[in-house]
mmCIF file of N, CA and C in Angstrom:
data_model
loop_
_atom_site.group_PDB
_atom_site.id
_atom_site.type_symbol
_atom_site.label_atom_id
_atom_site.label_comp_id
_atom_site.label_asym_id
_atom_site.label_seq_id
_atom_site.Cartn_x
_atom_site.Cartn_y
_atom_site.Cartn_z
ATOM 1 N N MET A 30 90.462 84.528 169.210
ATOM 2 C CA MET A 30 90.587 85.739 169.750
ATOM 3 C C MET A 30 89.771 86.748 168.710
ATOM 4 N N ALA A 31 89.780 86.511 167.466
ATOM 5 C CA ALA A 31 89.127 87.327 166.539
ATOM 6 C C ALA A 31 87.734 87.119 166.285
ATOM 7 N N GLU A 32 87.294 85.688 166.931
ATOM 8 C CA GLU A 32 85.969 85.242 166.671
ATOM 9 C C GLU A 32 85.273 85.291 168.087
ATOM 10 N N ASP A 33 83.967 85.446 167.879
ATOM 11 C CA ASP A 33 83.050 85.231 168.860
ATOM 12 C C ASP A 33 82.901 83.873 169.358
ATOM 13 N N GLU A 34 82.282 83.538 170.489
ATOM 14 C CA GLU A 34 82.146 82.120 170.891
ATOM 15 C C GLU A 34 81.433 80.990 169.942
ATOM 16 N N ASP A 35 80.643 81.716 168.976
ATOM 17 C CA ASP A 35 80.119 80.626 167.962
ATOM 18 C C ASP A 35 81.253 80.462 166.832
ATOM 19 N N GLY A 36 82.162 81.208 166.853
ATOM 20 C CA GLY A 36 83.179 80.935 165.690
ATOM 21 C C GLY A 36 82.964 81.966 164.692
ATOM 22 N N LYS A 37 81.994 82.916 164.691
ATOM 23 C CA LYS A 37 81.562 83.703 163.771
ATOM 24 C C LYS A 37 82.595 84.960 163.796
ATOM 25 N N SER A 38 82.709 85.809 162.673
ATOM 26 C CA SER A 38 83.434 86.775 162.498
ATOM 27 C C SER A 38 82.717 88.054 163.361
ATOM 28 N N ARG A 39 83.340 88.977 163.890
ATOM 29 C CA ARG A 39 82.938 90.064 164.603
ATOM 30 C C ARG A 39 82.733 91.292 163.673
ATOM 31 N N VAL A 40 82.012 92.234 164.301
ATOM 32 C CA VAL A 40 81.854 93.593 163.758
ATOM 33 C C VAL A 40 82.948 94.402 164.478
ATOM 34 N N TRP A 41 83.628 95.058 163.745
ATOM 35 C CA TRP A 41 84.796 95.903 164.486
ATOM 36 C C TRP A 41 84.555 97.239 164.292
ATOM 37 N N ARG A 42 83.864 97.813 163.093
ATOM 38 C CA ARG A 42 83.584 99.280 163.034
ATOM 39 C C ARG A 42 82.278 99.458 162.475
ATOM 40 N N ILE A 43 81.464 100.533 163.101
ATOM 41 C CA ILE A 43 80.178 100.748 162.306
ATOM 42 C C ILE A 43 80.128 102.317 162.210
ATOM 43 N N VAL A 44 79.814 102.709 161.108
ATOM 44 C CA VAL A 44 79.661 104.122 160.959
ATOM 45 C C VAL A 44 78.199 104.328 160.708
ATOM 46 N N LEU A 45 77.513 105.191 161.656
ATOM 47 C CA LEU A 45 76.189 105.461 161.457
ATOM 48 C C LEU A 45 75.686 106.935 161.091
ATOM 49 N N ASP A 46 74.606 107.160 160.612
ATOM 50 C CA ASP A 46 73.958 108.453 160.409
ATOM 51 C C ASP A 46 72.783 108.501 161.309
ATOM 52 N N VAL A 47 72.932 109.403 162.361
ATOM 53 C CA VAL A 47 72.040 109.213 163.504
ATOM 54 C C VAL A 47 71.215 110.731 163.744
ATOM 55 N N LEU A 48 70.154 110.565 163.969
ATOM 56 C CA LEU A 48 69.208 111.836 164.209
ATOM 57 C C LEU A 48 68.817 111.784 165.643
ATOM 58 N N LYS A 49 69.326 112.820 166.470
ATOM 59 C CA LYS A 49 69.054 112.758 167.916
ATOM 60 C C LYS A 49 68.400 114.047 168.371
ATOM 61 N N PRO A 50 67.838 114.203 169.330
ATOM 62 C CA PRO A 50 67.273 115.354 170.117
ATOM 63 C C PRO A 50 68.645 115.961 170.628
ATOM 64 N N HIS A 51 68.615 117.418 170.987
ATOM 65 C CA HIS A 51 69.832 118.073 171.574
ATOM 66 C C HIS A 51 70.216 117.459 172.884
ATOM 67 N N ASP A 52 69.391 116.894 173.564
ATOM 68 C CA ASP A 52 69.770 116.178 174.877
ATOM 69 C C ASP A 52 69.761 114.667 174.612
ATOM 70 N N PRO A 53 70.553 113.903 175.002
ATOM 71 C CA PRO A 53 71.799 114.466 175.614
ATOM 72 C C PRO A 53 72.853 115.354 174.546
ATOM 73 N N ALA A 54 73.778 116.060 175.228
ATOM 74 C CA ALA A 54 74.544 117.053 174.472
ATOM 75 C C ALA A 54 75.541 115.868 174.000
ATOM 76 N N LEU A 55 76.487 116.440 172.814
ATOM 77 C CA LEU A 55 77.357 115.483 172.261
ATOM 78 C C LEU A 55 78.414 114.911 172.958
ATOM 79 N N PRO A 56 78.987 115.657 173.942
ATOM 80 C CA PRO A 56 79.975 114.909 174.866
ATOM 81 C C PRO A 56 79.457 113.699 175.723
ATOM 82 N N GLU A 57 78.340 113.924 176.180
ATOM 83 C CA GLU A 57 77.576 113.122 176.879
ATOM 84 C C GLU A 57 77.225 111.853 176.135
ATOM 85 N N PHE A 58 76.541 112.156 174.954
ATOM 86 C CA PHE A 58 76.205 111.121 174.067
ATOM 87 C C PHE A 58 77.429 110.146 173.761
ATOM 88 N N ALA A 59 78.677 110.901 173.283
ATOM 89 C CA ALA A 59 79.799 110.067 172.939
ATOM 90 C C ALA A 59 80.226 109.378 174.110
ATOM 91 N N GLN A 60 80.329 109.975 175.180
ATOM 92 C CA GLN A 60 80.665 109.138 176.428
ATOM 93 C C GLN A 60 79.842 107.930 176.781
ATOM 94 N N LYS A 61 78.646 108.073 176.630
ATOM 95 C CA LYS A 61 77.641 106.941 176.960
ATOM 96 C C LYS A 61 77.893 105.871 175.967
ATOM 97 N N LEU A 62 78.121 106.240 174.518
ATOM 98 C CA LEU A 62 78.498 104.999 173.637
ATOM 99 C C LEU A 62 79.851 104.498 174.055
ATOM 100 N N ALA A 63 80.849 105.336 174.459
ATOM 101 C CA ALA A 63 82.170 104.853 174.776
ATOM 102 C C ALA A 63 82.101 103.886 175.906
ATOM 103 N N ASN A 64 81.309 104.041 176.793
ATOM 104 C CA ASN A 64 81.187 103.184 178.103
ATOM 105 C C ASN A 64 80.389 101.956 177.715
ATOM 106 N N MET A 65 79.863 101.642 176.632
ATOM 107 C CA MET A 65 79.253 100.403 176.363
ATOM 108 C C MET A 65 80.258 99.183 176.325
ATOM 109 N N ASP A 66 79.813 97.992 176.668
ATOM 110 C CA ASP A 66 80.715 96.696 176.471
ATOM 111 C C ASP A 66 81.242 96.595 175.261
ATOM 112 N N GLY A 67 82.298 96.427 174.991
ATOM 113 C CA GLY A 67 82.897 96.105 173.806
ATOM 114 C C GLY A 67 83.494 97.241 172.851
ATOM 115 N N VAL A 68 83.039 98.564 173.281
ATOM 116 C CA VAL A 68 83.465 99.653 172.433
ATOM 117 C C VAL A 68 84.719 100.125 173.025
ATOM 118 N N GLU A 69 85.569 100.314 171.998
ATOM 119 C CA GLU A 69 87.021 100.748 172.356
ATOM 120 C C GLU A 69 87.175 102.198 171.998
ATOM 121 N N GLY A 70 86.524 102.827 170.992
ATOM 122 C CA GLY A 70 86.534 104.103 170.676
ATOM 123 C C GLY A 70 85.271 104.677 169.977
ATOM 124 N N VAL A 71 85.055 106.010 169.961
ATOM 125 C CA VAL A 71 83.865 106.670 169.531
ATOM 126 C C VAL A 71 84.256 108.027 168.883
ATOM 127 N N VAL A 72 83.806 108.111 167.713
ATOM 128 C CA VAL A 72 83.860 109.567 167.047
ATOM 129 C C VAL A 72 82.497 110.057 166.808
ATOM 130 N N VAL A 73 82.137 111.209 167.191
ATOM 131 C CA VAL A 73 80.831 111.868 166.797
ATOM 132 C C VAL A 73 80.942 113.185 166.174
ATOM 133 N N SER A 74 80.558 113.246 164.882
ATOM 134 C CA SER A 74 80.731 114.598 164.320
ATOM 135 C C SER A 74 79.178 115.202 164.071
ATOM 136 N N LEU A 75 79.098 116.395 164.319
ATOM 137 C CA LEU A 75 77.826 117.112 164.065
ATOM 138 C C LEU A 75 77.912 117.495 162.551
ATOM 139 N N LEU A 76 76.600 116.889 161.961
ATOM 140 C CA LEU A 76 76.712 117.281 160.405
ATOM 141 C C LEU A 76 75.719 118.448 160.260
ATOM 142 N N GLU A 77 74.573 118.380 160.958
ATOM 143 C CA GLU A 77 73.618 119.442 160.883
ATOM 144 C C GLU A 77 72.870 119.713 162.256
ATOM 145 N N ILE A 78 72.352 120.763 162.285
ATOM 146 C CA ILE A 78 71.607 121.256 163.665
ATOM 147 C C ILE A 78 70.280 121.894 163.156
ATOM 148 N N ASP A 79 69.238 121.750 163.872
ATOM 149 C CA ASP A 79 68.078 122.504 163.508
ATOM 150 C C ASP A 79 67.534 122.763 165.029
ATOM 151 N N LYS A 80 66.282 123.280 165.081
ATOM 152 C CA LYS A 80 65.705 123.745 166.360
ATOM 153 C C LYS A 80 65.544 122.744 167.267
ATOM 154 N N GLU A 81 65.154 121.401 166.946
ATOM 155 C CA GLU A 81 64.903 120.282 167.891
ATOM 156 C C GLU A 81 65.936 119.185 167.744
ATOM 157 N N THR A 82 66.664 119.119 166.753
ATOM 158 C CA THR A 82 67.346 117.797 166.406
ATOM 159 C C THR A 82 68.757 118.101 166.111
ATOM 160 N N GLU A 83 69.599 117.165 166.062
ATOM 161 C CA GLU A 83 70.906 117.018 165.399
ATOM 162 C C GLU A 83 71.171 116.008 164.534
ATOM 163 N N THR A 84 71.915 116.072 163.386
ATOM 164 C CA THR A 84 72.345 114.981 162.657
ATOM 165 C C THR A 84 73.679 114.642 162.670
ATOM 166 N N LEU A 85 73.950 113.463 162.958
ATOM 167 C CA LEU A 85 75.277 113.185 163.525
ATOM 168 C C LEU A 85 76.040 111.912 162.547
ATOM 169 N N LYS A 86 77.315 112.107 162.356
ATOM 170 C CA LYS A 86 78.009 110.838 161.872
ATOM 171 C C LYS A 86 78.574 110.284 163.035
ATOM 172 N N VAL A 87 78.430 108.960 163.334
ATOM 173 C CA VAL A 87 78.869 108.309 164.455
ATOM 174 C C VAL A 87 79.639 107.010 163.934
ATOM 175 N N THR A 88 80.923 107.066 164.576
ATOM 176 C CA THR A 88 81.843 106.076 164.195
ATOM 177 C C THR A 88 82.249 105.327 165.546
ATOM 178 N N VAL A 89 81.841 103.954 165.461
ATOM 179 C CA VAL A 89 82.174 103.309 166.803
ATOM 180 C C VAL A 89 83.234 102.033 166.535
ATOM 181 N N ASP A 90 84.184 102.066 167.170
ATOM 182 C CA ASP A 90 85.132 100.909 166.971
ATOM 183 C C ASP A 90 85.222 99.890 168.134
ATOM 184 N N GLY A 91 85.480 98.621 168.004
ATOM 185 C CA GLY A 91 85.685 97.649 169.149
ATOM 186 C C GLY A 91 85.150 96.455 168.682
ATOM 187 N N GLU A 92 84.687 95.820 169.420
ATOM 188 C CA GLU A 92 84.101 94.282 169.223
ATOM 189 C C GLU A 92 82.645 94.639 169.447
ATOM 190 N N LEU A 93 81.821 94.962 168.418
ATOM 191 C CA LEU A 93 80.582 95.542 168.563
ATOM 192 C C LEU A 93 79.446 94.602 168.442
ATOM 193 N N ASP A 94 78.371 95.017 169.071
ATOM 194 C CA ASP A 94 76.864 94.459 168.856
ATOM 195 C C ASP A 94 76.017 95.447 168.394
ATOM 196 N N TYR A 95 75.812 95.324 167.151
ATOM 197 C CA TYR A 95 74.930 96.539 166.385
ATOM 198 C C TYR A 95 73.604 96.636 167.089
ATOM 199 N N GLN A 96 72.784 95.558 167.440
ATOM 200 C CA GLN A 96 71.611 95.487 167.894
ATOM 201 C C GLN A 96 71.561 96.314 169.423
ATOM 202 N N GLU A 97 72.760 96.039 170.098
ATOM 203 C CA GLU A 97 72.749 96.796 171.484
ATOM 204 C C GLU A 97 73.021 98.347 171.361
ATOM 205 N N ILE A 98 73.939 98.707 170.248
ATOM 206 C CA ILE A 98 74.083 99.969 170.017
ATOM 207 C C ILE A 98 72.815 100.780 169.582
ATOM 208 N N LYS A 99 72.189 100.103 168.728
ATOM 209 C CA LYS A 99 70.896 100.657 168.122
ATOM 210 C C LYS A 99 69.951 100.738 169.280
ATOM 211 N N ALA A 100 69.675 99.811 169.954
ATOM 212 C CA ALA A 100 68.893 99.963 171.161
ATOM 213 C C ALA A 100 69.189 101.151 172.161
ATOM 214 N N LYS A 101 70.410 101.239 172.320
ATOM 215 C CA LYS A 101 70.855 102.317 173.307
ATOM 216 C C LYS A 101 70.570 103.762 172.600
ATOM 217 N N ILE A 102 70.869 103.988 171.390
ATOM 218 C CA ILE A 102 70.653 105.096 170.687
ATOM 219 C C ILE A 102 69.174 105.429 170.690
ATOM 220 N N GLU A 103 68.242 104.462 170.686
ATOM 221 C CA GLU A 103 66.740 104.685 170.678
ATOM 222 C C GLU A 103 66.330 105.116 171.976
ATOM 223 N N GLU A 104 66.985 104.458 173.005
ATOM 224 C CA GLU A 104 66.662 104.915 174.362
ATOM 225 C C GLU A 104 67.205 106.065 174.729
ATOM 226 N N TRP A 105 68.067 106.657 174.121
ATOM 227 C CA TRP A 105 68.404 108.081 174.352
ATOM 228 C C TRP A 105 67.587 109.107 173.368
ATOM 229 N N GLY A 106 66.558 108.659 172.690
ATOM 230 C CA GLY A 106 65.626 109.386 171.984
ATOM 231 C C GLY A 106 66.233 109.504 170.531
ATOM 232 N N GLY A 107 67.361 108.791 170.154
ATOM 233 C CA GLY A 107 67.882 108.874 168.780
ATOM 234 C C GLY A 107 67.201 107.836 167.814
ATOM 235 N N VAL A 108 67.499 107.996 166.593
ATOM 236 C CA VAL A 108 67.134 107.075 165.591
ATOM 237 C C VAL A 108 68.312 107.155 164.655
ATOM 238 N N ILE A 109 68.569 105.696 164.004
ATOM 239 C CA ILE A 109 69.534 105.384 163.220
ATOM 240 C C ILE A 109 68.785 105.835 161.775
ATOM 241 N N HIS A 110 69.360 106.640 160.907
ATOM 242 C CA HIS A 110 68.795 106.698 159.507
ATOM 243 C C HIS A 110 69.509 105.846 158.561
ATOM 244 N N SER A 111 70.720 105.589 158.660
ATOM 245 C CA SER A 111 71.435 104.652 158.010
ATOM 246 C C SER A 111 72.791 104.162 158.422
ATOM 247 N N VAL A 112 73.047 103.095 158.068
ATOM 248 C CA VAL A 112 74.581 102.314 158.471
ATOM 249 C C VAL A 112 75.243 102.560 157.142
ATOM 250 N N ASP A 113 76.281 103.508 157.395
ATOM 251 C CA ASP A 113 77.030 103.936 156.204
ATOM 252 C C ASP A 113 78.291 103.038 155.986
ATOM 253 N N GLU A 114 78.850 102.255 157.013
ATOM 254 C CA GLU A 114 79.999 101.512 156.678
ATOM 255 C C GLU A 114 80.091 100.538 157.939
ATOM 256 N N VAL A 115 80.609 99.330 157.465
ATOM 257 C CA VAL A 115 80.822 98.411 158.513
ATOM 258 C C VAL A 115 82.096 97.548 158.219
ATOM 259 N N ILE A 116 82.806 97.342 159.264
ATOM 260 C CA ILE A 116 84.176 96.540 159.028
ATOM 261 C C ILE A 116 83.794 95.398 159.952
ATOM 262 N N ALA A 117 83.962 94.136 159.304
ATOM 263 C CA ALA A 117 83.557 92.955 159.962
ATOM 264 C C ALA A 117 84.737 91.853 159.377
ATOM 265 N N GLY A 118 84.861 90.849 160.222
ATOM 266 C CA GLY A 118 85.757 89.829 159.842
ATOM 267 C C GLY A 118 86.376 89.105 160.993
ATOM 268 N N GLN A 119 87.443 88.300 160.643
ATOM 269 C CA GLN A 119 88.266 87.558 161.744
ATOM 270 C C GLN A 119 89.318 88.460 162.421
ATOM 271 N N ARG A 120 89.668 89.488 161.750
ATOM 272 C CA ARG A 120 90.578 90.544 162.138
ATOM 273 C C ARG A 120 90.085 91.860 161.978
ATOM 274 N N GLN A 121 90.605 92.741 162.506
ATOM 275 C CA GLN A 121 90.129 94.295 162.290
ATOM 276 C C GLN A 121 91.227 94.734 161.175
ATOM 277 N N ILE A 122 90.816 95.628 160.233
ATOM 278 C CA ILE A 122 91.425 96.157 159.256
ATOM 279 C C ILE A 122 91.426 97.684 159.517
ATOM 280 N N ARG A 123 92.458 98.498 158.970
ATOM 281 C CA ARG A 123 92.537 99.988 159.186
ATOM 282 C C ARG A 123 92.573 100.466 157.862
#
């Protein structure tokens, strides 16, 4: 249950520093992330805003595929500046 098909541990939480354009708006951006396979919850916090971009702290919980999340953020015009926290293992910790 807590391992993927290959018997490896899973990534349960990822906290990202993301730079994105104003579009999509924060509620739409969060909803798009929340609708991805394996995602159970999303928290998006605005850290900084300027004329063309927004800097966000994005926390994603679930049974996660980092590469898929990264690809979608890039598809929506964003870039991941850093991965600030990861929780992984055979069971989720809080």
